[in-house]
Amino acid sequence: MLANELIIDDRSSGNLTSNIGTEWRFVANTVMGRVSSGNVTLDSHNDKNCQRMRGNVSTINDGGFVQISLSLFDSGVFYASDYDGIEFEVSGNSESHNVHLRTTWLWFPWRAYRASFTATPDCQKVRIPFSKLEAYKTSQAFRQNKLKRVGLLGIGREFKADHCLAAIGFCSR
């Protein structure tokens, strides 16, 4: 379990519903001839419940991502100003993946605040301070009091994405 945090999801539901009541979904860039593909399944890794995202990331036709994403609220904004980062327990196939956070100020789906991590075969805790997130295709400053969605992605290059998410939350020092 994560320490000093607000738990978003600890995978105790037995389905794709998070602890905050919203549901995880799988998304691939299959619009306009793009061909990335994959899925999300309920799984277990090293005796931990997880959701496993597997996919083939293809850059054909300017494509290049598969993701699991979670809306952080049903309406309004998600307020995370009491926290200084995001932390999650993840394992995978030793490939580099991304975590993306979106705020209500980002209108276009390709804009996000993001960071990379390597999903190792052993389950590990990854902690990313908000100050380390990189703005992607936006000049808007990151606002943790305006959060909308979180996503874990395989993105940007040809590879097989495979990771198991066991827990995710916002953390403080």
GROMACS .gro file of N, CA and C in nm, residues 30-131:
model
  306
   30THR      N    1  -0.686   0.452  -3.255
   30THR     CA    2  -0.735   0.381  -3.373
   30THR      C    3  -0.816   0.471  -3.465
   31VAL      N    4  -0.799   0.601  -3.454
   31VAL     CA    5  -0.873   0.695  -3.537
   31VAL      C    6  -0.795   0.722  -3.666
   32MET      N    7  -0.863   0.743  -3.774
   32MET     CA    8  -0.805   0.783  -3.902
   32MET      C    9  -0.691   0.691  -3.948
   33GLY      N   10  -0.715   0.560  -3.940
   33GLY     CA   11  -0.620   0.466  -3.995
   33GLY      C   12  -0.505   0.427  -3.904
   34ARG      N   13  -0.504   0.475  -3.783
   34ARG     CA   14  -0.397   0.437  -3.690
   34ARG      C   15  -0.425   0.297  -3.637
   35VAL      N   16  -0.319   0.225  -3.600
   35VAL     CA   17  -0.338   0.081  -3.579
   35VAL      C   18  -0.287   0.027  -3.445
   36SER      N   19  -0.258   0.112  -3.347
   36SER     CA   20  -0.220   0.058  -3.215
   36SER      C   21  -0.340  -0.019  -3.159
   37SER      N   22  -0.311  -0.126  -3.083
   37SER     CA   23  -0.420  -0.208  -3.031
   37SER      C   24  -0.380  -0.266  -2.896
   38GLY      N   25  -0.479  -0.312  -2.821
   38GLY     CA   26  -0.451  -0.375  -2.693
   38GLY      C   27  -0.577  -0.392  -2.612
   39ASN      N   28  -0.558  -0.414  -2.479
   39ASN     CA   29  -0.672  -0.431  -2.390
   39ASN      C   30  -0.628  -0.414  -2.246
   40VAL      N   31  -0.725  -0.411  -2.158
   40VAL     CA   32  -0.699  -0.412  -2.014
   40VAL      C   33  -0.777  -0.528  -1.954
   41THR      N   34  -0.711  -0.603  -1.865
   41THR     CA   35  -0.773  -0.717  -1.799
   41THR      C   36  -0.743  -0.711  -1.650
   42LEU      N   37  -0.827  -0.778  -1.572
   42LEU     CA   38  -0.799  -0.793  -1.430
   42LEU      C   39  -0.701  -0.908  -1.416
   43ASP      N   40  -0.602  -0.893  -1.329
   43ASP     CA   41  -0.494  -0.991  -1.322
   43ASP      C   42  -0.440  -0.992  -1.179
   44SER      N   43  -0.340  -1.075  -1.158
   44SER     CA   44  -0.267  -1.080  -1.031
   44SER      C   45  -0.120  -1.097  -1.065
   45HIS      N   46  -0.034  -1.027  -0.993
   45HIS     CA   47   0.110  -1.038  -1.014
   45HIS      C   48   0.176  -1.036  -0.878
   46ASN      N   49   0.256  -1.138  -0.847
   46ASN     CA   50   0.322  -1.149  -0.716
   46ASN      C   51   0.222  -1.130  -0.602
   47ASP      N   52   0.110  -1.199  -0.612
   47ASP     CA   53   0.004  -1.198  -0.510
   47ASP      C   54  -0.061  -1.061  -0.489
   48LYS      N   55  -0.052  -0.973  -0.587
   48LYS     CA   56  -0.120  -0.843  -0.580
   48LYS      C   57  -0.221  -0.834  -0.692
   49ASN      N   58  -0.344  -0.793  -0.657
   49ASN     CA   59  -0.442  -0.767  -0.761
   49ASN      C   60  -0.396  -0.648  -0.844
   50CYS      N   61  -0.418  -0.656  -0.973
   50CYS     CA   62  -0.378  -0.547  -1.060
   50CYS      C   63  -0.467  -0.545  -1.182
   51GLN      N   64  -0.458  -0.438  -1.253
   51GLN     CA   65  -0.516  -0.435  -1.386
   51GLN      C   66  -0.400  -0.432  -1.484
   52ARG      N   67  -0.407  -0.518  -1.582
   52ARG     CA   68  -0.296  -0.534  -1.675
   52ARG      C   69  -0.333  -0.475  -1.810
   53MET      N   70  -0.249  -0.382  -1.855
   53MET     CA   71  -0.265  -0.326  -1.988
   53MET      C   72  -0.160  -0.387  -2.079
   54ARG      N   73  -0.207  -0.444  -2.187
   54ARG     CA   74  -0.117  -0.498  -2.289
   54ARG      C   75  -0.156  -0.435  -2.421
   55GLY      N   76  -0.055  -0.407  -2.503
   55GLY     CA   77  -0.086  -0.351  -2.633
   55GLY      C   78   0.033  -0.347  -2.725
   56ASN      N   79   0.002  -0.336  -2.851
   56ASN     CA   80   0.104  -0.316  -2.954
   56ASN      C   81   0.098  -0.170  -2.996
   57VAL      N   82   0.204  -0.097  -2.966
   57VAL     CA   83   0.210   0.044  -3.002
   57VAL      C   84   0.267   0.053  -3.142
   58SER      N   85   0.194   0.117  -3.232
   58SER     CA   86   0.237   0.133  -3.370
   58SER      C   87   0.244   0.281  -3.406
   59THR      N   88   0.348   0.318  -3.475
   59THR     CA   89   0.362   0.457  -3.522
   59THR      C   90   0.318   0.473  -3.667
   60ILE      N   91   0.259   0.368  -3.725
   60ILE     CA   92   0.207   0.376  -3.861
   60ILE      C   93   0.098   0.483  -3.867
   61ASN      N   94   0.097   0.561  -3.972
   61ASN     CA   95  -0.004   0.666  -3.995
   61ASN      C   96  -0.005   0.770  -3.882
   62ASP      N   97   0.114   0.806  -3.833
   62ASP     CA   98   0.129   0.905  -3.727
   62ASP      C   99   0.063   0.862  -3.597
   63GLY      N  100   0.057   0.732  -3.571
   63GLY     CA  101  -0.004   0.681  -3.449
   63GLY      C  102   0.098   0.672  -3.338
   64GLY      N  103   0.063   0.596  -3.236
   64GLY     CA  104   0.161   0.570  -3.136
   64GLY      C  105   0.122   0.566  -2.990
   65PHE      N  106   0.002   0.515  -2.952
   65PHE     CA  107  -0.020   0.498  -2.808
   65PHE      C  108  -0.130   0.396  -2.779
   66VAL      N  109  -0.118   0.337  -2.659
   66VAL     CA  110  -0.224   0.261  -2.593
   66VAL      C  111  -0.224   0.311  -2.449
   67GLN      N  112  -0.342   0.315  -2.387
   67GLN     CA  113  -0.346   0.367  -2.250
   67GLN      C  114  -0.464   0.313  -2.171
   68ILE      N  115  -0.445   0.315  -2.039
   68ILE     CA  116  -0.557   0.302  -1.947
   68ILE      C  117  -0.572   0.439  -1.884
   69SER      N  118  -0.697   0.486  -1.874
   69SER     CA  119  -0.719   0.618  -1.817
   69SER      C  120  -0.835   0.613  -1.719
   70LEU      N  121  -0.832   0.708  -1.627
   70LEU     CA  122  -0.933   0.717  -1.523
   70LEU      C  123  -0.972   0.862  -1.503
   71SER      N  124  -1.100   0.893  -1.521
   71SER     CA  125  -1.151   1.025  -1.484
   71SER      C  126  -1.147   1.034  -1.333
   72LEU      N  127  -1.105   1.149  -1.283
   72LEU     CA  128  -1.089   1.165  -1.138
   72LEU      C  129  -1.213   1.219  -1.068
   73PHE      N  130  -1.320   1.241  -1.145
   73PHE     CA  131  -1.444   1.290  -1.088
   73PHE      C  132  -1.556   1.265  -1.187
   74ASP      N  133  -1.679   1.267  -1.139
   74ASP     CA  134  -1.794   1.257  -1.230
   74ASP      C  135  -1.833   1.394  -1.284
   75SER      N  136  -1.817   1.498  -1.201
   75SER     CA  137  -1.843   1.635  -1.246
   75SER      C  138  -1.761   1.727  -1.157
   76GLY      N  139  -1.717   1.838  -1.211
   76GLY     CA  140  -1.634   1.932  -1.135
   76GLY      C  141  -1.487   1.905  -1.155
   77VAL      N  142  -1.407   1.932  -1.053
   77VAL     CA  143  -1.263   1.911  -1.060
   77VAL      C  144  -1.217   1.827  -0.942
   78PHE      N  145  -1.101   1.767  -0.956
   78PHE     CA  146  -1.040   1.689  -0.850
   78PHE      C  147  -0.933   1.776  -0.787
   79TYR      N  148  -0.943   1.798  -0.659
   79TYR     CA  149  -0.857   1.889  -0.585
   79TYR      C  150  -0.745   1.810  -0.517
   80ALA      N  151  -0.621   1.827  -0.565
   80ALA     CA  152  -0.506   1.755  -0.507
   80ALA      C  153  -0.400   1.851  -0.455
   81SER      N  154  -0.441   1.971  -0.413
   81SER     CA  155  -0.344   2.071  -0.366
   81SER      C  156  -0.276   2.033  -0.236
   82ASP      N  157  -0.332   1.940  -0.162
   82ASP     CA  158  -0.270   1.896  -0.037
   82ASP      C  159  -0.158   1.794  -0.061
   83TYR      N  160  -0.134   1.759  -0.186
   83TYR     CA  161  -0.036   1.656  -0.221
   83TYR      C  162   0.069   1.715  -0.315
   84ASP      N  163   0.186   1.653  -0.317
   84ASP     CA  164   0.292   1.707  -0.402
   84ASP      C  165   0.335   1.613  -0.513
   85GLY      N  166   0.263   1.500  -0.530
   85GLY     CA  167   0.299   1.410  -0.639
   85GLY      C  168   0.201   1.296  -0.654
   86ILE      N  169   0.231   1.213  -0.750
   86ILE     CA  170   0.152   1.093  -0.775
   86ILE      C  171   0.243   0.973  -0.752
   87GLU      N  172   0.186   0.869  -0.693
   87GLU     CA  173   0.264   0.748  -0.663
   87GLU      C  174   0.180   0.628  -0.705
   88PHE      N  175   0.248   0.529  -0.763
   88PHE     CA  176   0.176   0.408  -0.803
   88PHE      C  177   0.266   0.287  -0.793
   89GLU      N  178   0.202   0.171  -0.774
   89GLU     CA  179   0.271   0.042  -0.771
   89GLU      C  180   0.247  -0.025  -0.906
   90VAL      N  181   0.357  -0.058  -0.972
   90VAL     CA  182   0.346  -0.110  -1.108
   90VAL      C  183   0.455  -0.212  -1.135
   91SER      N  184   0.426  -0.306  -1.222
   91SER     CA  185   0.526  -0.399  -1.274
   91SER      C  186   0.503  -0.409  -1.423
   92GLY      N  187   0.599  -0.468  -1.493
   92GLY     CA  188   0.581  -0.477  -1.638
   92GLY      C  189   0.692  -0.550  -1.708
   93ASN      N  190   0.713  -0.513  -1.833
   93ASN     CA  191   0.806  -0.585  -1.921
   93ASN      C  192   0.936  -0.509  -1.945
   94SER      N  193   0.977  -0.428  -1.849
   94SER     CA  194   1.103  -0.351  -1.853
   94SER      C  195   1.106  -0.246  -1.963
   95GLU      N  196   0.989  -0.206  -2.011
   95GLU     CA  197   0.980  -0.100  -2.112
   95GLU      C  198   0.946   0.033  -2.045
   96SER      N  199   0.982   0.140  -2.112
   96SER     CA  200   0.947   0.274  -2.065
   96SER      C  201   0.801   0.303  -2.100
   97HIS      N  202   0.727   0.349  -2.001
   97HIS     CA  203   0.588   0.389  -2.016
   97HIS      C  204   0.575   0.533  -1.967
   98ASN      N  205   0.457   0.590  -1.980
   98ASN     CA  206   0.432   0.727  -1.934
   98ASN      C  207   0.314   0.731  -1.838
   99VAL      N  208   0.317   0.829  -1.748
   99VAL     CA  209   0.199   0.867  -1.673
   99VAL      C  210   0.163   1.007  -1.721
  100HIS      N  211   0.035   1.029  -1.749
  100HIS     CA  212  -0.014   1.159  -1.794
  100HIS      C  213  -0.122   1.206  -1.698
  101LEU      N  214  -0.114   1.332  -1.662
  101LEU     CA  215  -0.220   1.397  -1.586
  101LEU      C  216  -0.279   1.507  -1.673
  102ARG      N  217  -0.410   1.517  -1.671
  102ARG     CA  218  -0.479   1.622  -1.747
  102ARG      C  219  -0.557   1.708  -1.650
  103THR      N  220  -0.566   1.836  -1.684
  103THR     CA  221  -0.643   1.930  -1.603
  103THR      C  222  -0.761   1.981  -1.684
  104THR      N  223  -0.851   2.050  -1.617
  104THR     CA  224  -0.968   2.105  -1.685
  104THR      C  225  -0.928   2.215  -1.784
  105TRP      N  226  -0.807   2.266  -1.775
  105TRP     CA  227  -0.761   2.372  -1.864
  105TRP      C  228  -0.713   2.317  -1.998
  106LEU      N  229  -0.698   2.188  -2.011
  106LEU     CA  230  -0.650   2.128  -2.135
  106LEU      C  231  -0.768   2.077  -2.216
  107TRP      N  232  -0.795   2.142  -2.327
  107TRP     CA  233  -0.913   2.109  -2.407
  107TRP      C  234  -0.887   1.999  -2.507
  108PHE      N  235  -0.767   1.995  -2.565
  108PHE     CA  236  -0.739   1.896  -2.668
  108PHE      C  237  -0.681   1.769  -2.606
  109PRO      N  238  -0.720   1.650  -2.654
  109PRO     CA  239  -0.681   1.525  -2.590
  109PRO      C  240  -0.532   1.494  -2.594
  110TRP      N  241  -0.456   1.554  -2.682
  110TRP     CA  242  -0.313   1.525  -2.692
  110TRP      C  243  -0.230   1.608  -2.594
  111ARG      N  244  -0.291   1.701  -2.525
  111ARG     CA  245  -0.219   1.783  -2.427
  111ARG      C  246  -0.224   1.716  -2.291
  112ALA      N  247  -0.112   1.723  -2.219
  112ALA     CA  248  -0.105   1.660  -2.087
  112ALA      C  249   0.020   1.707  -2.014
  113TYR      N  250   0.028   1.671  -1.889
  113TYR     CA  251   0.149   1.687  -1.808
  113TYR      C  252   0.197   1.545  -1.786
  114ARG      N  253   0.323   1.517  -1.822
  114ARG     CA  254   0.363   1.377  -1.826
  114ARG      C  255   0.503   1.353  -1.774
  115ALA      N  256   0.526   1.226  -1.742
  115ALA     CA  257   0.658   1.179  -1.699
  115ALA      C  258   0.670   1.034  -1.740
  116SER      N  259   0.795   0.991  -1.760
  116SER     CA  260   0.822   0.852  -1.799
  116SER      C  261   0.864   0.769  -1.678
  117PHE      N  262   0.840   0.640  -1.686
  117PHE     CA  263   0.886   0.545  -1.585
  117PHE      C  264   0.911   0.412  -1.655
  118THR      N  265   0.994   0.328  -1.595
  118THR     CA  266   1.018   0.195  -1.647
  118THR      C  267   0.940   0.096  -1.562
  119ALA      N  268   0.858   0.015  -1.627
  119ALA     CA  269   0.779  -0.086  -1.558
  119ALA      C  270   0.861  -0.214  -1.552
  120THR      N  271   0.928  -0.236  -1.440
  120THR     CA  272   1.017  -0.352  -1.422
  120THR      C  273   0.936  -0.478  -1.390
  121PRO      N  274   0.995  -0.597  -1.409
  121PRO     CA  275   0.922  -0.721  -1.379
  121PRO      C  276   0.878  -0.733  -1.232
  122ASP      N  277   0.956  -0.678  -1.139
  122ASP     CA  278   0.915  -0.679  -0.999
  122ASP      C  279   0.829  -0.557  -0.971
  123CYS      N  280   0.726  -0.576  -0.891
  123CYS     CA  281   0.638  -0.465  -0.856
  123CYS      C  282   0.720  -0.360  -0.781
  124GLN      N  283   0.707  -0.236  -0.822
  124GLN     CA  284   0.782  -0.128  -0.759
  124GLN      C  285   0.690  -0.008  -0.737
  125LYS      N  286   0.726   0.074  -0.639
  125LYS     CA  287   0.657   0.200  -0.618
  125LYS      C  288   0.728   0.307  -0.699
  126VAL      N  289   0.652   0.377  -0.780
  126VAL     CA  290   0.705   0.488  -0.859
  126VAL      C  291   0.642   0.615  -0.803
  127ARG      N  292   0.725   0.710  -0.765
  127ARG     CA  293   0.676   0.838  -0.713
  127ARG      C  294   0.723   0.949  -0.806
  128ILE      N  295   0.630   1.028  -0.855
  128ILE     CA  296   0.663   1.138  -0.943
  128ILE      C  297   0.609   1.267  -0.882
  129PRO      N  298   0.700   1.355  -0.837
  129PRO     CA  299   0.655   1.484  -0.787
  129PRO      C  300   0.587   1.565  -0.898
  130PHE      N  301   0.485   1.640  -0.863
  130PHE     CA  302   0.419   1.725  -0.962
  130PHE      C  303   0.520   1.818  -1.029
  131SER      N  304   0.621   1.861  -0.955
  131SER     CA  305   0.721   1.953  -1.009
  131SER      C  306   0.805   1.890  -1.121
   0.00000   0.00000   0.00000
